[in-house]
XYZ file of C-alpha atoms in Angstrom:
347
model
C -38.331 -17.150 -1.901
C -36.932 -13.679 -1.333
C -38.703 -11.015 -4.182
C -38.258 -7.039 -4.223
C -40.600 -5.946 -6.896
C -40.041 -2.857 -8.832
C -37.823 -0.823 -6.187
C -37.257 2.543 -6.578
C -34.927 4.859 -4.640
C -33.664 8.331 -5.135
C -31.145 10.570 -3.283
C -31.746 14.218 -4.189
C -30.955 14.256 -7.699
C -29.375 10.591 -8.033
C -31.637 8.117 -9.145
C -29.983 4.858 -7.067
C -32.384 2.343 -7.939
C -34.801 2.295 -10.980
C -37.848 -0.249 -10.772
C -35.376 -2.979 -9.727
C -37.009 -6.229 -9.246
C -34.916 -9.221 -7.576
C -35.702 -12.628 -6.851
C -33.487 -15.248 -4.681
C -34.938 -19.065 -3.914
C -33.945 -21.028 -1.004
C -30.609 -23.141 -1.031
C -28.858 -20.819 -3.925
C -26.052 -18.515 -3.918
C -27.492 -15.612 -5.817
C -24.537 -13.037 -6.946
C -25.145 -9.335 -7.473
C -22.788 -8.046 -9.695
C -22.175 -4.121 -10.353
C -20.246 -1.606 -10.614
C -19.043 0.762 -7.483
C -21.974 2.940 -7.951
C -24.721 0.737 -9.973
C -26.741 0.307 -6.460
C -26.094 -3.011 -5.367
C -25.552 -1.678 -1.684
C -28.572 0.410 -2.329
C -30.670 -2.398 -3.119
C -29.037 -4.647 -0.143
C -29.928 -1.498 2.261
C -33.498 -1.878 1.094
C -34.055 -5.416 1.597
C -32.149 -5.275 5.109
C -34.274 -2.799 6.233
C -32.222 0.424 6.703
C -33.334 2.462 4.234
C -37.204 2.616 2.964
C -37.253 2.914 -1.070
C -39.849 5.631 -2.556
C -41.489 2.752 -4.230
C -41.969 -0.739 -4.789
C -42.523 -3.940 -2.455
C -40.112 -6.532 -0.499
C -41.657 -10.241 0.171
C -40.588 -13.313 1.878
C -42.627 -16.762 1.391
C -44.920 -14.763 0.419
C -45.395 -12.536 3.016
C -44.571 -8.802 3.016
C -41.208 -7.630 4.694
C -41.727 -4.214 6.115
C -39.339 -1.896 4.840
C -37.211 0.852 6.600
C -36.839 -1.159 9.898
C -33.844 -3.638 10.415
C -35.985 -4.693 13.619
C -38.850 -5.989 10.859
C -36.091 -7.510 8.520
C -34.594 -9.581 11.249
C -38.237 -11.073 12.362
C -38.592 -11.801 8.953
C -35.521 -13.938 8.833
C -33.114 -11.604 6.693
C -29.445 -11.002 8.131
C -26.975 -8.727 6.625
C -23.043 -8.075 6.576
C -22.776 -4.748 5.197
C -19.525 -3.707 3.914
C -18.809 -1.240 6.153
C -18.514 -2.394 9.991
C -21.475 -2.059 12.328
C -19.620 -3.262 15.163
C -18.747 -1.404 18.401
C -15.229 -0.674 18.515
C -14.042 -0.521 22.075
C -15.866 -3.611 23.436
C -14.663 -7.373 23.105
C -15.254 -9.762 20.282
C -17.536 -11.921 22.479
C -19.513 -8.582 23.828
C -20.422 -7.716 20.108
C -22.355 -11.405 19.728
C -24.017 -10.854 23.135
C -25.640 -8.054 21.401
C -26.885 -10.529 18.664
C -29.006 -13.361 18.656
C -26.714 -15.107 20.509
C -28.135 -13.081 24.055
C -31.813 -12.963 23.172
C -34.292 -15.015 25.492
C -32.789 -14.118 28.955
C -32.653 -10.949 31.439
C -29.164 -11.716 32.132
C -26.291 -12.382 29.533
C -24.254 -15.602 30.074
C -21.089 -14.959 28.638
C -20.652 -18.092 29.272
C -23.465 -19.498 27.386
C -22.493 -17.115 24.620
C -19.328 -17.990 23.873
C -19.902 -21.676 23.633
C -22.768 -21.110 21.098
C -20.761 -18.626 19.088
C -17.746 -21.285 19.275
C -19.893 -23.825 17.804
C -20.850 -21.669 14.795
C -17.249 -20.752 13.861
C -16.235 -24.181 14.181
C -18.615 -25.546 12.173
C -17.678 -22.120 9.281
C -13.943 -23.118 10.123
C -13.871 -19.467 11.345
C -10.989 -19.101 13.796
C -11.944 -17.219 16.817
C -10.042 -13.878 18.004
C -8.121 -14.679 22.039
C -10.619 -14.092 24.445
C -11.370 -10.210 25.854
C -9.579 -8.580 22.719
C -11.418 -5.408 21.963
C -12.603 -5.171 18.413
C -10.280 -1.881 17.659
C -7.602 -4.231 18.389
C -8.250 -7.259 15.480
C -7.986 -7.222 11.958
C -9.924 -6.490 9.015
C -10.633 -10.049 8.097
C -11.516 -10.726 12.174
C -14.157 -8.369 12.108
C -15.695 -9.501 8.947
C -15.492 -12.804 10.643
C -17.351 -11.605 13.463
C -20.070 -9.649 11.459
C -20.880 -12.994 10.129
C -21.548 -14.771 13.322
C -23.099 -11.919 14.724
C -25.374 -12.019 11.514
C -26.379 -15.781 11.919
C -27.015 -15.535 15.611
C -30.255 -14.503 14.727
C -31.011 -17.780 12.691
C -31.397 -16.011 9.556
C -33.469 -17.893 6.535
C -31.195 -14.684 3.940
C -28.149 -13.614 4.844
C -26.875 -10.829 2.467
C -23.149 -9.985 2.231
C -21.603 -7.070 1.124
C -18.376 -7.339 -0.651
C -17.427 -9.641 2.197
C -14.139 -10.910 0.025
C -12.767 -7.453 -0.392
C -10.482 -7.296 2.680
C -9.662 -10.842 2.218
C -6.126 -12.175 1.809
C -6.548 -14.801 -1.288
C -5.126 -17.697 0.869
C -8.275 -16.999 3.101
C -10.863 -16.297 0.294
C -11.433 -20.204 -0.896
C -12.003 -21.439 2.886
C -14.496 -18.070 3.209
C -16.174 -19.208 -0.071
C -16.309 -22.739 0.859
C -18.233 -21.443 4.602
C -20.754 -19.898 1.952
C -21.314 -23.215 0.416
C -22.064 -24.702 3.961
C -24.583 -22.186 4.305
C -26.102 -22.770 1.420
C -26.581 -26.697 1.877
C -28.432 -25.681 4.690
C -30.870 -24.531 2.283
C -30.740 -20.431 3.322
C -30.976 -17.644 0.922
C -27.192 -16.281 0.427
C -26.779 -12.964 -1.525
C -23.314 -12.163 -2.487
C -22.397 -8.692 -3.767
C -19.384 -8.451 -5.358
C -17.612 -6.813 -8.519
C -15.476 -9.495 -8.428
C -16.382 -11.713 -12.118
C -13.938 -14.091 -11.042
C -15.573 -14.897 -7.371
C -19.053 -14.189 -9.512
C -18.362 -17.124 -11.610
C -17.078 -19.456 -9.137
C -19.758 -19.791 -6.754
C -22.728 -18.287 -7.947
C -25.733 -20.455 -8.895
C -27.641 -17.564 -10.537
C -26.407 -13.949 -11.328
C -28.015 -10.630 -11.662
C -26.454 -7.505 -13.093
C -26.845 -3.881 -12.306
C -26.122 -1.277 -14.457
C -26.936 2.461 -13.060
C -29.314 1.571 -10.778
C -31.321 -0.550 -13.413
C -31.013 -5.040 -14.088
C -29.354 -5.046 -17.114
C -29.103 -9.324 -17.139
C -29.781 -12.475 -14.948
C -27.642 -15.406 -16.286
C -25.792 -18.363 -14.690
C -22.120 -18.944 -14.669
C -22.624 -21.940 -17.687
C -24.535 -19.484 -19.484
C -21.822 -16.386 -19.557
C -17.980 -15.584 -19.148
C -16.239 -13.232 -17.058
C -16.208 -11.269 -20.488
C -19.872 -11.108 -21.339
C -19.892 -10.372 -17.601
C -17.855 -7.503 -17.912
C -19.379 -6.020 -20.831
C -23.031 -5.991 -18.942
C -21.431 -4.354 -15.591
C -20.084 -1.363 -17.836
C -21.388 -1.495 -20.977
C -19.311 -1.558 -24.730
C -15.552 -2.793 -23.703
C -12.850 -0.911 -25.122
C -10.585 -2.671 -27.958
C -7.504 -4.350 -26.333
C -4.681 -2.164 -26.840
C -0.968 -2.962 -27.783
C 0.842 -3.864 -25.059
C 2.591 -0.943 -24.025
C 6.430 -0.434 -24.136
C 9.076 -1.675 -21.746
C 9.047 1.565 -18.961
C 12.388 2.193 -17.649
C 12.143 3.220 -14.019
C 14.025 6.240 -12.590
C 15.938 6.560 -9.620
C 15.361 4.641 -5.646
C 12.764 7.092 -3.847
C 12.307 4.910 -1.083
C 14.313 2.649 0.530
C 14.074 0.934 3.563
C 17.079 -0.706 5.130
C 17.257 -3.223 7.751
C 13.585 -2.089 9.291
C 12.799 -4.414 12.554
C 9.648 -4.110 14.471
C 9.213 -5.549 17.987
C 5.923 -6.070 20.430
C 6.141 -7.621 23.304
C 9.177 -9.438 22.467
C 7.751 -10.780 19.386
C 9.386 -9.734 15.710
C 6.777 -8.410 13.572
C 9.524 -6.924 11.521
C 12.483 -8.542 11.315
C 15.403 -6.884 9.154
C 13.558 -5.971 6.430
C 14.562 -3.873 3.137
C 13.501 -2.690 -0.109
C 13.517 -0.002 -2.324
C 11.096 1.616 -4.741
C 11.914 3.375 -7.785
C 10.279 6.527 -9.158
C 7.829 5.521 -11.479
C 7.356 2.169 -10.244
C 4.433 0.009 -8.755
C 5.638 -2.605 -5.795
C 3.195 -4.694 -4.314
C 3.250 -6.584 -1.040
C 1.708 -9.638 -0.372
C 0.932 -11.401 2.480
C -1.386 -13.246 4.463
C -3.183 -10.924 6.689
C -1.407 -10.981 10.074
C 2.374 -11.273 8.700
C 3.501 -7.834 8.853
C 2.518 -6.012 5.874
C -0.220 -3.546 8.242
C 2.812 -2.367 10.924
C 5.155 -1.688 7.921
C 2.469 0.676 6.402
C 2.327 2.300 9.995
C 6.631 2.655 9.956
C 6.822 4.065 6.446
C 4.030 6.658 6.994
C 5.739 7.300 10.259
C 2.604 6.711 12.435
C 5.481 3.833 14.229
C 8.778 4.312 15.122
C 10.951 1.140 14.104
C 13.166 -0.856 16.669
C 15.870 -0.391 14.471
C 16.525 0.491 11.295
C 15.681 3.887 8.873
C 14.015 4.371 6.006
C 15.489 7.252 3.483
C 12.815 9.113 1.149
C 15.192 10.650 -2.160
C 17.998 9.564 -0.106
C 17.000 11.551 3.077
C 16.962 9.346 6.414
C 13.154 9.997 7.484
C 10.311 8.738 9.954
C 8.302 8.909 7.255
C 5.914 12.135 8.431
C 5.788 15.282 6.349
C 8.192 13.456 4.250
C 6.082 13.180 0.674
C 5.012 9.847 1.758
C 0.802 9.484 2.068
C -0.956 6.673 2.701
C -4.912 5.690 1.574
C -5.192 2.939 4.614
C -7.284 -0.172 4.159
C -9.853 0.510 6.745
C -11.297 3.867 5.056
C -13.739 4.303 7.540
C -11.574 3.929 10.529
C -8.081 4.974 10.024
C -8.760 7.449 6.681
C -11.963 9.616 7.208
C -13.801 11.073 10.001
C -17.682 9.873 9.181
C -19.076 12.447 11.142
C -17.679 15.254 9.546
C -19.023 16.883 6.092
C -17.242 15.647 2.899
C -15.656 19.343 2.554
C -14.187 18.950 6.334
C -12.390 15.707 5.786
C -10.793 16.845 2.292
């Protein structure tokens, strides 16, 4: 089995992890549930080896792990997807597994050899494969986390940790990625999944373990709770239900896009598309990843110039730039911040 005992981490004058103690057997899917904040990725870090806890021990079968060295976690047998990407940008899908597992035990890389071995994995995950030489800047979200995962179990991992894997996930994609967890499992690894999903908790966890401010507030099983009781441990006391607020009548069109087509290579991404948004209202957009939704992002913030069409913002035709439209894009790290950079520069 997999046991931290009595982990303890502080950062200045936050107290991440309070004598957390952890325990995950072979062949189970063990879920840990939390809050943004409560130190699940803490904890993860600390059993992955990246960060060294001020106190407090990590074993597996019974031997020690040494802490504060992913070299020593991954001769231990413990893999890790962490939420955000550890995976070189500008080089190729299949260049990013070479520097895995999948190139140890040989002076020269086979690409070859590589590929092949890293074909056979996602076949047998159902993972579809990004075209061959595409650079990793150049794929999706839900590619790379694909790719992470390989990368991960190219080492032959006996616990593989994953970080909020789900959370770029479209939900027509999250079953078949929860059903590649179950695979894993049957194959009688360790799998620790981080979440704050309750509803992803409950449907493929065999044991759960809740953090609360850096402390284990519960460990319980999906018979034994609800996504309720669940909720109530992550964050305390609930609030009473409220009455269900009034009817809102929305104000005038904002934003309207009419007759927006996008083009690439000959190929339609966009193809006459229109809408508008009121003021005061929420419009979502769904999608599978892959069908649009990213490049229209890119047209209304102005960062792409349409093929045809215009978009007006309070009835004023735009491109979208330095026109009141902002955008929080879904690859924080990449597109909205600059990590190097002090949290004072980038605001």
């Amino acid at each position: 089995m997999l046991e931290a005992l009595s982990i303890s981490k502080r950062f200045g004058a936050t107290l991440a992890l309070s004598g957390v103690s952890f325990m995950a057997e072979p062949g189970e899917i063990h879920v840990l549930l939390g809050e943004n904040g409560a130190g699940k990725s803490t904890l993860m870090s600390v059993l992955a080896g990246r960060i060294r806890p001020d106190a407090g021990t990590v074993t597996l079968y019974g031997s020690p792990v040494r802490t504060g060295s992913p070299q020593a976690a991954i001769a231990a047998g413990i893999g890790a997807v962490h939420q955000s990407s550890t995976l070189f940008e500008r080089m190729t899908w299949e260049e990013n597994l070479a520097l895995g597992g999948f190139g140890l035990g040989s002076r020269l890389l086979d690409m070859r050899a590589i590929v092949q071995k890293a074909a056979q994995l996602a076949d047998e995950l159902r993972f579809p494969l990004p075209p061959p030489g595409t650079r990793i800047e150049d794929r999706s979200v839900t590619d790379r986390v694909r790719v992470e995962v390989l990368r991960a179990l190219s080492f032959g991992p006996r616990v593989l940790i994953l970080d909020e894997p789900t959370s770029v996930l479209a939900p027509a994609e999250l079953e078949g990625f929860l059903d590649s967890i179950r695979q894993l499992r049957a194959r009688g690894r360790i799998l620790i999944l981080i979440t704050h999903k309750l509803g992803e908790a409950m449907a493929i966890a065999d044991r759960i373990t809740v953090l609360r401010h850096g402390r284990v507030v519960a460990q319980t099983t999906p018979r034994e709770t609800s996504e309720t009781a669940l909720a109530g441990m992550m964050v305390g006391d609930l609030p009473l239900a409220s009455a269900p607020s009034k009817v809102r009548e929305v104000g005038e069109v904002v934003l309207e896009a009419r007759d927006l087509s996008l083009e690439d290579r000959d190929r339609a991404i966009l193809d006459r598309l229109s809408f508008t948004v009121n003021r005061g209202e929420i419009v979502g957009i769904a999608g599978v990843d892959g069908n649009g939704q990213a490049e229209l992002i890119d047209v209304v913030a102005g960062l792409r110039a349409p093929t045809s069409g215009t978009i007006f913002v309070s009835g004023v035709a735009s491109n979208g730039s330095g026109a009141g439209v902002a955008v929080i894009p879904q690859d924080r790290d990449r597109d909205g911040l600059i990590l190097t950079m002090r949290l004072w520069e980038n605001l």
